[in-house]
Every structure is written in C-alpha cells, then in structure tokens.
Coordinates of C-alpha atoms in Angstrom, one line a residue:
M1150 CA -82.6 4.6 -45.3
C1151 CA -85.0 1.6 -44.8
P1152 CA -87.4 0.6 -47.5
V1153 CA -90.5 -1.5 -46.7
E1154 CA -90.8 -5.2 -47.4
G1155 CA -91.5 -6.0 -51.0
T1156 CA -89.0 -3.5 -52.3
E1157 CA -86.7 -5.0 -55.0
V1158 CA -83.0 -4.3 -54.7
F1159 CA -80.4 -4.5 -57.5
T1160 CA -77.7 -7.1 -56.9
D1161 CA -74.9 -8.5 -59.1
E1162 CA -77.2 -11.5 -59.7
G1163 CA -80.3 -9.6 -60.7
L1164 CA -83.2 -8.2 -58.7
K1165 CA -83.9 -9.6 -55.2
L1166 CA -86.6 -8.8 -52.6
I1167 CA -85.2 -6.8 -49.7
E1168 CA -86.5 -9.4 -47.2
A1169 CA -84.6 -12.1 -49.0
L1170 CA -81.2 -10.4 -48.7
R1171 CA -78.5 -12.1 -46.7
V1172 CA -75.1 -11.1 -45.4
G1173 CA -72.6 -11.5 -48.2
D1174 CA -75.0 -10.5 -51.1
R1175 CA -73.4 -7.8 -53.3
L1176 CA -75.5 -4.7 -54.0
L1177 CA -75.1 -1.9 -56.4
T1178 CA -74.2 1.4 -54.6
H1179 CA -74.4 5.1 -55.5
R1180 CA -70.8 5.0 -56.7
G1181 CA -71.6 2.5 -59.5
R1182 CA -69.9 -0.5 -57.9
F1183 CA -71.0 -3.6 -56.0
R1184 CA -70.4 -4.0 -52.3
A1185 CA -71.3 -6.7 -49.8
V1186 CA -74.1 -6.6 -47.3
T1187 CA -72.7 -6.8 -43.7
R1188 CA -75.8 -6.6 -41.6
V1189 CA -79.6 -7.0 -42.0
A1190 CA -82.4 -6.1 -39.5
S1191 CA -86.1 -5.1 -39.5
Y1192 CA -88.3 -2.9 -37.4
I1193 CA -91.8 -1.3 -37.3
V1194 CA -92.6 2.3 -38.2
N1195 CA -96.0 4.1 -38.1
E1196 CA -95.3 6.7 -40.8
V1197 CA -94.4 5.8 -44.4
A1198 CA -93.4 8.0 -47.3
S1199 CA -94.2 7.0 -50.9
L1200 CA -92.4 8.6 -53.9
K1201 CA -92.6 7.9 -57.6
A1202 CA -90.1 9.2 -60.2
K1203 CA -90.6 9.1 -64.0
T1204 CA -90.0 5.6 -65.5
L1205 CA -89.1 4.3 -62.1
E1206 CA -91.2 2.2 -59.7
Q1207 CA -92.9 3.4 -56.6
L1208 CA -90.6 3.5 -53.6
R1209 CA -91.9 3.3 -50.0
L1210 CA -89.6 4.1 -47.1
A1211 CA -89.5 5.8 -43.7
A1212 CA -90.5 9.5 -43.7
S1213 CA -87.2 10.6 -42.0
D1214 CA -84.8 9.0 -44.6
R1215 CA -82.7 10.3 -47.5
V1216 CA -82.4 9.5 -51.2
M1217 CA -79.8 10.3 -53.8
A1218 CA -81.3 13.1 -55.8
M1219 CA -80.5 16.0 -58.2
S1220 CA -81.7 19.6 -57.9
V1221 CA -82.6 20.7 -61.4
R1222 CA -83.3 24.2 -62.5
Y1223 CA -84.7 25.6 -65.8
Q1224 CA -83.8 23.8 -69.0
K1225 CA -82.5 20.8 -67.1
R1226 CA -79.5 22.6 -65.6
V1227 CA -78.1 20.7 -62.7
L1228 CA -77.6 22.7 -59.5
F1229 CA -76.7 20.0 -56.9
V1230 CA -76.3 16.3 -56.7
G1231 CA -76.3 14.6 -53.3
W1232 CA -78.3 13.1 -50.5
H1233 CA -81.7 14.8 -50.0
R1234 CA -84.1 14.5 -47.1
L1235 CA -87.7 13.7 -48.2
S1236 CA -88.9 17.0 -46.8
D1237 CA -86.5 18.9 -49.2
L1238 CA -87.7 17.2 -52.4
L1239 CA -89.7 19.2 -55.0
V1240 CA -92.2 17.5 -57.2
R1241 CA -92.3 18.6 -60.8
P1242 CA -95.7 19.9 -61.6
V1243 CA -97.8 19.0 -64.6
I1244 CA -99.6 21.5 -66.8
D1245 CA -102.9 20.8 -68.7
R1246 CA -102.7 22.0 -72.3
E1247 CA -104.9 21.7 -75.3
R1248 CA -102.6 19.0 -76.8
G1249 CA -102.4 17.1 -73.5
R1250 CA -100.6 17.1 -70.2
E1251 CA -96.9 18.0 -70.0
A1252 CA -94.3 18.7 -67.3
A1253 CA -93.7 22.2 -66.4
N1254 CA -90.3 23.8 -67.1
C1255 CA -89.5 24.8 -63.5
P1256 CA -87.1 23.9 -60.7
H1257 CA -87.7 20.4 -59.3
T1258 CA -85.9 17.3 -57.9
A1259 CA -84.9 14.3 -59.9
I1260 CA -84.2 10.8 -58.4
C1261 CA -80.8 9.4 -59.4
L1262 CA -79.6 6.1 -60.6
P1263 CA -75.8 5.5 -60.8
I1264 CA -73.9 4.8 -64.0
I1265 CA -71.9 1.6 -63.4
E1266 CA -68.2 1.7 -63.8
P1267 CA -66.1 -1.5 -63.1
E1268 CA -63.2 -0.9 -60.8
E1269 CA -61.0 -3.4 -62.6
E1270 CA -61.9 -4.7 -66.0
V1271 CA -61.6 -8.5 -66.6
S1272 CA -60.5 -9.4 -70.1
D1273 CA -61.2 -13.1 -70.0
V1274 CA -63.2 -15.8 -68.2
C1275 CA -62.6 -19.5 -67.6
V1276 CA -65.4 -21.9 -68.4
S1277 CA -64.0 -24.6 -66.0
D1278 CA -64.6 -22.2 -63.0
F1279 CA -68.3 -22.8 -63.4
Y1280 CA -68.2 -26.6 -63.8
C1281 CA -69.1 -28.8 -60.9
L1282 CA -68.4 -32.5 -61.0
K1283 CA -71.5 -34.6 -60.5
L1284 CA -70.3 -37.3 -58.2
A1285 CA -73.5 -39.3 -58.6
R1286 CA -72.5 -40.2 -62.2
R1287 CA -69.9 -42.9 -61.9
A1288 CA -68.9 -46.3 -63.2
G1289 CA -69.4 -49.1 -60.7
Y1290 CA -70.5 -49.0 -57.1
G1291 CA -68.9 -49.3 -53.7
K1292 CA -65.1 -49.9 -53.6
M1293 CA -65.1 -50.5 -57.4
A1294 CA -66.5 -47.0 -58.2
K1295 CA -64.5 -44.9 -60.6
W1296 CA -65.1 -41.2 -60.3
W1297 CA -64.8 -38.9 -63.2
K1298 CA -61.9 -36.4 -63.2
V1299 CA -61.1 -33.2 -65.1
I1300 CA -58.2 -33.6 -67.5
R1301 CA -56.4 -30.5 -68.8
D1302 CA -54.3 -30.1 -71.9
G1303 CA -53.0 -26.5 -72.3
E1304 CA -56.0 -24.3 -72.9
R1305 CA -58.5 -27.2 -73.2
F1306 CA -60.1 -29.4 -70.6
R1307 CA -62.5 -32.4 -70.6
L1308 CA -63.6 -35.3 -68.3
S1309 CA -62.0 -38.6 -68.0
H1310 CA -65.0 -40.2 -69.5
A1311 CA -64.3 -41.9 -72.9
K1312 CA -67.0 -39.9 -74.8
S1313 CA -66.2 -36.5 -73.3
K1314 CA -65.1 -33.9 -75.8
W1315 CA -62.4 -31.2 -75.4
V1316 CA -63.6 -27.7 -74.6
I1317 CA -61.5 -24.5 -74.8
D1318 CA -61.4 -23.2 -71.3
Q1319 CA -60.3 -19.5 -71.4
Q1320 CA -62.7 -17.2 -73.3
K1321 CA -61.7 -13.6 -74.3
L1322 CA -64.4 -11.0 -73.5
H1323 CA -64.7 -9.2 -76.8
Y1324 CA -67.5 -8.1 -79.1
P1325 CA -68.1 -11.5 -80.9
F1326 CA -68.3 -13.4 -77.6
G1327 CA -70.6 -10.7 -76.2
R1328 CA -72.9 -11.3 -79.2
L1329 CA -73.0 -15.0 -78.5
M1330 CA -74.0 -14.4 -74.9
G1331 CA -76.6 -11.8 -76.0
L1332 CA -78.1 -14.3 -78.4
Y1333 CA -78.2 -16.8 -75.6
L1334 CA -80.1 -14.3 -73.4
A1335 CA -82.6 -13.8 -76.2
E1336 CA -83.0 -17.3 -77.7
G1337 CA -81.0 -19.8 -75.6
C1338 CA -81.6 -22.3 -72.8
V1339 CA -79.8 -25.1 -71.0
S1340 CA -81.1 -28.7 -71.5
S1341 CA -80.2 -32.0 -69.8
R1342 CA -77.5 -32.6 -72.5
G1343 CA -76.1 -29.1 -73.2
V1344 CA -76.9 -25.7 -74.5
V1345 CA -79.5 -24.9 -77.2
W1346 CA -80.4 -21.8 -79.2
S1347 CA -83.8 -21.7 -81.0
F1348 CA -84.5 -19.5 -84.0
H1349 CA -87.0 -19.1 -86.8
R1350 CA -85.9 -21.0 -89.8
E1351 CA -85.7 -17.8 -91.8
E1352 CA -83.2 -16.2 -89.5
K1353 CA -80.3 -18.0 -91.3
Y1354 CA -77.8 -15.2 -90.6
L1355 CA -78.2 -15.7 -86.8
I1356 CA -78.1 -19.5 -87.1
N1357 CA -74.9 -19.4 -89.1
E1358 CA -73.4 -16.8 -86.6
V1359 CA -74.1 -19.0 -83.6
Q1360 CA -72.8 -22.1 -85.3
H1361 CA -69.5 -20.3 -86.2
L1362 CA -69.0 -18.8 -82.8
V1363 CA -69.6 -22.0 -80.9
S1364 CA -67.2 -23.9 -83.1
E1365 CA -64.6 -21.1 -82.9
R1366 CA -64.8 -20.1 -79.2
F1367 CA -65.5 -23.6 -77.6
G1368 CA -64.0 -25.9 -80.2
L1369 CA -67.2 -28.1 -80.3
G1370 CA -69.3 -29.4 -83.1
V1371 CA -72.8 -28.1 -83.5
H1372 CA -76.0 -30.1 -84.0
M1373 CA -78.7 -28.5 -86.1
R1374 CA -82.3 -29.6 -86.3
T1375 CA -85.3 -28.0 -88.1
Q1376 CA -88.8 -28.9 -87.1
G1377 CA -91.7 -26.8 -88.6
N1378 CA -90.7 -23.1 -88.4
C1379 CA -88.1 -23.7 -85.6
T1380 CA -84.4 -24.4 -86.1
T1381 CA -82.3 -25.3 -83.1
V1382 CA -78.6 -25.0 -82.8
A1383 CA -77.2 -27.3 -80.0
A1384 CA -73.8 -27.8 -78.4
W1385 CA -74.0 -31.1 -76.6
S1386 CA -71.5 -30.9 -73.8
S1387 CA -72.2 -31.0 -70.0
L1388 CA -69.1 -28.9 -69.5
L1389 CA -70.9 -25.8 -70.8
K1390 CA -74.0 -26.2 -68.7
G1391 CA -72.6 -24.6 -65.5
F1392 CA -71.2 -21.6 -67.5
F1393 CA -74.5 -20.8 -69.2
C1394 CA -76.5 -21.5 -66.1
S1395 CA -74.7 -18.5 -64.5
V1396 CA -76.7 -16.4 -67.0
G1397 CA -80.0 -18.3 -66.5
K1398 CA -81.2 -21.7 -67.3
G1399 CA -84.6 -20.7 -68.8
A1400 CA -86.4 -17.6 -70.0
H1401 CA -87.7 -16.5 -66.6
T1402 CA -84.3 -16.8 -64.9
K1403 CA -82.2 -14.9 -67.4
R1404 CA -80.0 -12.2 -65.9
I1405 CA -76.8 -10.3 -66.3
A1406 CA -74.3 -12.6 -64.5
S1407 CA -71.9 -11.2 -61.9
W1408 CA -68.8 -11.8 -64.0
M1409 CA -70.3 -9.7 -66.8
W1410 CA -70.3 -6.4 -64.8
S1411 CA -66.5 -6.3 -64.9
A1412 CA -66.2 -7.0 -68.6
P1413 CA -64.9 -4.4 -71.1
L1414 CA -67.2 -1.9 -72.9
E1415 CA -66.9 -3.8 -76.2
F1416 CA -68.3 -7.0 -74.6
H1417 CA -71.3 -5.0 -73.2
R1418 CA -71.9 -3.5 -76.7
G1419 CA -71.9 -7.0 -78.2
L1420 CA -74.2 -8.3 -75.5
I1421 CA -76.8 -5.6 -76.1
D1422 CA -76.5 -6.0 -79.9
G1423 CA -77.0 -9.8 -79.6
W1424 CA -80.1 -9.4 -77.4
R1425 CA -81.5 -6.8 -79.7
D1426 CA -81.1 -9.0 -82.8
G1427 CA -82.8 -11.9 -81.0
D1428 CA -85.6 -10.4 -79.0
A1429 CA -86.2 -6.9 -80.2
Y1430 CA -86.8 -4.8 -83.3
Q1431 CA -85.7 -1.4 -84.4
C1432 CA -88.0 1.2 -86.1
R1433 CA -86.0 4.2 -87.2
N1434 CA -84.2 5.2 -84.0
I1435 CA -86.4 3.4 -81.5
V1436 CA -85.5 -0.1 -80.2
D1437 CA -88.3 -2.1 -78.6
G1438 CA -87.7 -5.6 -77.1
I1439 CA -89.6 -8.0 -74.8
T1440 CA -88.4 -10.3 -72.1
V1441 CA -90.2 -12.3 -69.4
S1442 CA -87.3 -11.8 -66.9
K1443 CA -87.5 -8.6 -64.9
S1444 CA -83.9 -9.0 -63.7
L1445 CA -82.7 -9.1 -67.3
A1446 CA -84.8 -6.0 -68.2
W1447 CA -83.2 -4.0 -65.4
G1448 CA -79.7 -5.4 -66.2
L1449 CA -80.0 -4.2 -69.8
R1450 CA -81.2 -0.8 -68.5
V1451 CA -78.2 -0.4 -66.3
L1452 CA -75.8 -1.5 -69.1
L1453 CA -77.3 1.0 -71.6
M1454 CA -76.6 3.8 -69.2
R1455 CA -72.9 3.2 -69.8
F1456 CA -73.5 4.2 -73.4
G1457 CA -75.5 7.3 -72.5
L1458 CA -78.8 5.7 -73.5
H1459 CA -82.0 5.7 -71.4
A1460 CA -84.2 2.7 -71.4
S1461 CA -87.7 2.6 -70.0
I1462 CA -89.3 -0.7 -68.7
H1463 CA -93.1 -1.3 -69.2
C1464 CA -94.8 -4.3 -67.5
I1465 CA -97.3 -6.1 -69.8
H1466 CA -99.9 -8.1 -67.9
R1467 CA -101.0 -11.0 -70.1
I1468 CA -103.6 -13.7 -69.4
Q1469 CA -103.9 -14.7 -65.8
S1470 CA -102.3 -18.1 -66.2
R1471 CA -99.0 -16.6 -67.6
R1472 CA -96.4 -14.5 -66.1
P1473 CA -96.1 -10.8 -67.0
A1474 CA -93.7 -9.7 -69.7
F1475 CA -91.5 -6.6 -69.7
R1476 CA -90.9 -4.2 -72.6
V1477 CA -87.5 -2.6 -72.8
V1478 CA -87.5 0.5 -75.0
W1479 CA -84.7 3.0 -75.7
R1480 CA -84.0 5.7 -78.3
L1481 CA -80.8 5.9 -80.3
G1482 CA -80.0 9.6 -80.0
G1483 CA -82.5 12.4 -79.7
K1484 CA -84.2 13.9 -76.6
D1485 CA -84.2 11.9 -73.3
C1486 CA -86.7 12.1 -70.5
C1487 CA -83.9 12.1 -67.9
V1488 CA -81.1 14.5 -66.8
W1489 CA -77.5 13.3 -67.3
D1490 CA -74.6 13.9 -65.0
K1491 CA -71.1 12.6 -65.0
N1492 CA -72.0 9.7 -62.7
F1493 CA -75.8 9.6 -62.6
A1494 CA -78.9 9.6 -64.7
A1495 CA -81.8 11.4 -62.9
Y1496 CA -85.6 11.1 -63.4
S1497 CA -88.0 13.9 -62.4
L1498 CA -90.1 13.3 -59.2
Q1499 CA -93.8 13.0 -60.0
K1500 CA -95.4 12.1 -56.7
L1501 CA -94.5 12.3 -53.0
D1502 CA -96.9 11.4 -50.2
V1503 CA -96.6 10.7 -46.5
V1504 CA -99.2 8.5 -44.8
K1505 CA -99.8 7.2 -41.2
Q1506 CA -99.4 3.5 -41.6
N1507 CA -97.7 0.7 -39.7
A1508 CA -95.2 -1.0 -41.9
R1509 CA -92.1 -3.3 -41.5
M1510 CA -88.9 -1.6 -42.6
F1511 CA -85.7 -3.5 -43.5
A1512 CA -82.3 -2.0 -42.5
I1513 CA -79.5 -3.0 -44.8
K1514 CA -75.9 -2.1 -43.9
V1515 CA -73.6 -2.1 -46.9
A1516 CA -69.8 -2.0 -46.7
D1517 CA -67.8 1.1 -47.7
D1518 CA -70.4 3.1 -49.6
E1519 CA -73.3 2.8 -47.1
S1520 CA -76.0 2.9 -49.9
F1521 CA -77.8 0.6 -52.4
V1522 CA -80.0 0.9 -55.5
T1523 CA -83.6 -0.2 -55.7
T1524 CA -86.1 -0.1 -58.6
G1525 CA -87.4 3.2 -57.3
G1526 CA -84.1 5.0 -56.8
T1527 CA -80.8 5.1 -54.8
V1528 CA -81.2 5.1 -51.0
H1529 CA -78.9 5.5 -48.0
N1530 CA -78.6 2.6 -45.6
C1531 CA -79.5 2.8 -41.9
H1532 CA -77.1 3.5 -39.1
F1533 CA -76.9 0.6 -36.7
P1534 CA -76.0 0.8 -33.0
N1535 CA -72.3 0.6 -32.3
S1536 CA -72.7 -2.3 -29.8
E1537 CA -73.8 -5.8 -30.8
H1538 CA -77.5 -6.7 -30.3
D1539 CA -78.3 -8.7 -27.2
D1540 CA -81.8 -10.0 -26.6
I1541 CA -81.8 -10.0 -22.8
V1542 CA -80.1 -6.6 -22.5
D1543 CA -82.7 -5.1 -24.9
S1544 CA -85.6 -6.6 -23.0
L1545 CA -84.3 -5.4 -19.6
T1546 CA -83.8 -1.9 -21.1
I1547 CA -87.4 -1.7 -22.2
L1548 CA -88.6 -3.0 -18.8
L1549 CA -86.5 -0.4 -16.9
K1550 CA -87.8 2.4 -19.1
R1551 CA -91.3 1.3 -18.4
L1552 CA -90.6 1.3 -14.6
M1553 CA -89.2 4.8 -15.0
G1554 CA -92.3 6.0 -16.8
E1555 CA -90.6 6.6 -20.2
I1556 CA -92.8 4.0 -22.0
S1557 CA -96.6 4.0 -21.6
A1558 CA -98.3 0.9 -20.2
E1559 CA -100.3 0.4 -23.4
V1560 CA -97.2 0.2 -25.5
W1561 CA -95.4 -2.0 -23.0
L1562 CA -98.3 -4.5 -22.9
G1563 CA -98.8 -4.5 -26.6
R1564 CA -102.3 -2.8 -26.6
G1565 CA -101.5 0.6 -28.2
E1566 CA -99.5 1.6 -31.2
H1567 CA -96.4 -0.4 -32.1
A1568 CA -94.1 2.4 -31.0
E1569 CA -94.0 5.9 -29.6
P1570 CA -92.8 8.7 -32.0
E1571 CA -89.5 9.1 -30.3
R1572 CA -88.8 5.3 -30.4
P1573 CA -90.2 4.0 -33.7
G1574 CA -88.2 0.8 -33.7
I1575 CA -89.6 -1.0 -30.7
R1576 CA -91.7 -4.1 -31.4
V1577 CA -93.9 -5.4 -28.6
R1578 CA -95.5 -8.8 -28.4
E1579 CA -99.1 -9.5 -27.4
P1580 CA -100.0 -9.9 -23.7
V1581 CA -99.1 -13.3 -22.2
A1582 CA -102.7 -13.9 -21.0
A1583 CA -106.0 -12.6 -22.3
G1584 CA -107.7 -9.9 -20.3
L1585 CA -104.4 -8.7 -18.7
K1586 CA -104.8 -5.7 -16.4
S1587 CA -103.0 -2.4 -16.8
V1588 CA -99.8 -1.9 -14.7
D1589 CA -101.6 0.5 -12.4
E1590 CA -104.4 -2.0 -11.7
M1591 CA -102.0 -5.0 -11.0
T1592 CA -101.2 -6.2 -7.5
D1593 CA -97.6 -6.6 -6.5
E1594 CA -97.8 -10.4 -7.0
E1595 CA -99.3 -10.0 -10.5
L1596 CA -96.7 -7.4 -11.5
E1597 CA -93.8 -9.7 -10.3
A1598 CA -95.3 -12.6 -12.2
E1599 CA -95.5 -10.5 -15.4
I1600 CA -91.9 -9.2 -15.0
A1601 CA -90.7 -12.8 -14.5
A1602 CA -92.5 -14.0 -17.6
R1603 CA -91.0 -11.2 -19.7
T1604 CA -87.5 -11.8 -18.5
K1605 CA -87.3 -15.6 -18.9
P1606 CA -84.7 -17.0 -21.3
R1607 CA -85.8 -17.3 -24.9
Q1608 CA -85.9 -21.1 -24.9
S1609 CA -88.2 -21.3 -21.9
L1610 CA -90.7 -18.9 -23.5
L1611 CA -90.7 -20.8 -26.8
A1612 CA -91.1 -24.1 -24.9
S1613 CA -94.0 -22.9 -22.8
E1614 CA -96.0 -21.4 -25.7
P1615 CA -94.9 -22.9 -29.0
A1616 CA -98.0 -21.8 -30.9
R1617 CA -97.6 -18.1 -30.0
Q1618 CA -95.0 -16.0 -31.9
M1619 CA -92.9 -14.7 -29.1
D1620 CA -90.8 -11.8 -30.4
V1621 CA -90.3 -9.9 -27.1
F1622 CA -86.6 -10.6 -27.3
D1623 CA -86.3 -9.8 -31.0
R1624 CA -86.6 -6.0 -30.5
Q1625 CA -84.2 -3.6 -32.2
V1626 CA -83.6 -0.5 -29.9
W1627 CA -82.6 2.4 -32.1

C-alpha cells in the first residue's frame, strides 16, 4: 500500500507527512501498537484511487492496493474484518428524503482505525530522562571553566548550581498526574525560565488544582501572577523544561508524547478530563473542544477510542493570517456514527474514485505488522524486492530490456508516459540533449554514445550536468 505524497501518517510523536518519514520512526499499525520504519522509497504511478470515509480525511493511493476494512450488513452487523482490495469496496449509498439526506441501511464497507492497546503498561516516568545539560551555561572560561553536574539525593535531583532547586524525579502515572498533563496540553507552555499555565482569573478551582499538583508531584514552589483577566501559575525550574517540551513547547506543537501511549488507563482518563476542563465545554452529553494542533486533535481521538468513544475532527479556517483550528467533538453515550469491533472502529465508505493521473507514491516498510495508520484509514505497506537496490544494476537492467524490445523507445528516452502498465515503478530522466532522435533513427555511433552516457557512474553524470536533475540511477524496479 503506497499513499501519495502529502498523506499524513500517525506516529508516536504526532502526525507526520509521509515524505518526511525516516528509518526508525515509529508508526501506529493495524494491531494497535507502534512499530519502526525499516525502509522508505518512492516511485511514479499513472493511476490513482481516491477514497473518503465518514469523519476521516481523503486518502489517495495506488489503485491496486489494499486497506483494512469491515464488511457491514444490515443494522450495522459485522460480517468480515480484514484486508480488502479497492475493487471489492462497497460505497454506502445516500437517500434523499423530505427531512434531508441520510445513509441507506444496506450492505457496505467501512474503513477501520485500530484501537490502541499498549503491550506493556508503564506505571511511572523519570523527569531526569528528558533533561539535557546545557554545556554553554558555565562559570568561567577555558581551563578555569566549571561545568554544572546533576546531583541526586534519593528520589530527588538538582544541578550543582547554588540556586538550583530539588525536583522529585520519579512520577507515578495515575489520574491526578494525568489531569496535570491534560491541563498543560490545554493551557500550558514552556518559557525561558520554566513551565507556565495560564487561566482566566475566575477559574480558581483550576488554579488551585495546578498549584497543589505542582507542589505535591514535583516538590517546587509556585509563583502566581494576575494581570487583567489572566492568572498565570509558573514553576520556575529549568529541570522541568525538557520533560514538558516532550509534550509540546507551544500551542501549535502540542501532541501526545511517546511515553504517554504506554501509560495506564486511569492516566489517559485524567489526561482527557484535564484537557476537557481547560479547552472544551460540555452541553448535556456532547463535549466540544478546540485546539490549534492537529496532532493533538488526532491523539485525543485515538485515546478516546480506548474508552469506546468516537470523536470527530472538524477543521475551522479562520482569517488568512492565522493557522486553522480543529474542533474535537464526542458524545458521552448514545448512538455513534461508526461500527465497533473488538479491535477496530470502522467508518462507512462515502466515496471511491479511480482517475488516470501521474503521482508520486511512497513505499513504507514497517517491521512486524507490515501496516500503518493514516488520517484516511489503515493501509498495508508495500512489498520490497528481496535483494538490495543497486543503481548501476537497475540502469543496466532497463537498458537490456530496451535492447530486447520489452520497453518502448519513447519510455526509455523519457518522451512518453512515466511507465508502462506492467512496470509502473520505473522513473526515466529527460533526454541528455535536446532534439534527440529515436533509437531506430540513430546511427551506430550515436547509439553507442547514448548508451555510454546512460551507463556512466553517478558522480560523473552529476559533475558534467550539475543543473539538471539526473535521476536515471534512482529508479526502483518493482
């Protein structure tokens, strides 16, 4: 399964564009766990499929790929859950009625998202693991410089600086600590001196709660300041900055940190309740909150699935000079718009199209589970060749196939389509010289010169034509 560039993939550090993935990044798989990326590649296709499920984003991928889907019968009864080819998917039709449009109660296919389940729950976290000594801050210079060191005393630690304060290192991941982190996701930020929470001056119960939790959990004093309608609660300690930066330094960078996914269920409940009290409101059984971080919105959605709650995300486009905001809405009980299974939540397929279009696909190989989750659904990763990729071998292979007549002259010279139907992964560079003749029109000397130019080492090609993007040796032969 190879989505097009621009697709957002769910990692343990938030959403990331598929073209920005690197080997070692950990992706959420169809089994509800995170696995590392072992290989990344890209290629060109000339046929793209586009599908859209309810409350999910549009997903564009190769027309011959597969997605994790659920076959649903009447009254949302589940028939089969597994990998489906795009040709086997059934779109749920919509019926026009007097009161409006509604989905028909008929067999259809629903796109699945996995319910995350940590393999091993982590009961505590150490703050010192996230602290990095800033070697630039020192007393004296040259041979007389004195570097700061970390001093430990049982469960506490501090710097060797005279004004450094003791901080409790090991933090238990329970409901109160989850509420503190949830309030930070809603109202907190990291400044140059420490960590700050900002509230309206009338939210006294939240101000007192943060003041009590910071004093109890970290053993630090709290500084409060009221200016206008804003009251800030600050913990001035550089030792906490690295820990809270793992969750996000500012509003646009907030996310569910990687260490939070393995936390107990009570910590996740406290995290959601804290964010709800800070950035959301509840009307009867509907909870509606707003954040400017898309990674945080999707992280909350995945966490709510552990409690059997479906959250929908709506993008709010504000004035042009500001970034969009994201509404996270979920219902406490009642009817859901998705179909629940033991390990998945599925959303009915609303649209499926296949178009003739050249697009760059990205092949991502994931360890163990061979799948990953995007904002449009769960997809299966591509199958790579068994042998390692070699530029010169691939170039000679294409040249030999041309000489044997298996590849047309137009494709080989870069004048036709990017690839033939049976070999959609071959990328061909532009001709070396303008006005190049076809192979049948070339003389023996011209053909030998062209073959020599195409089989030169990569360094000589780049050195001879630095301004031209020479990717003849970057082909992936599938």
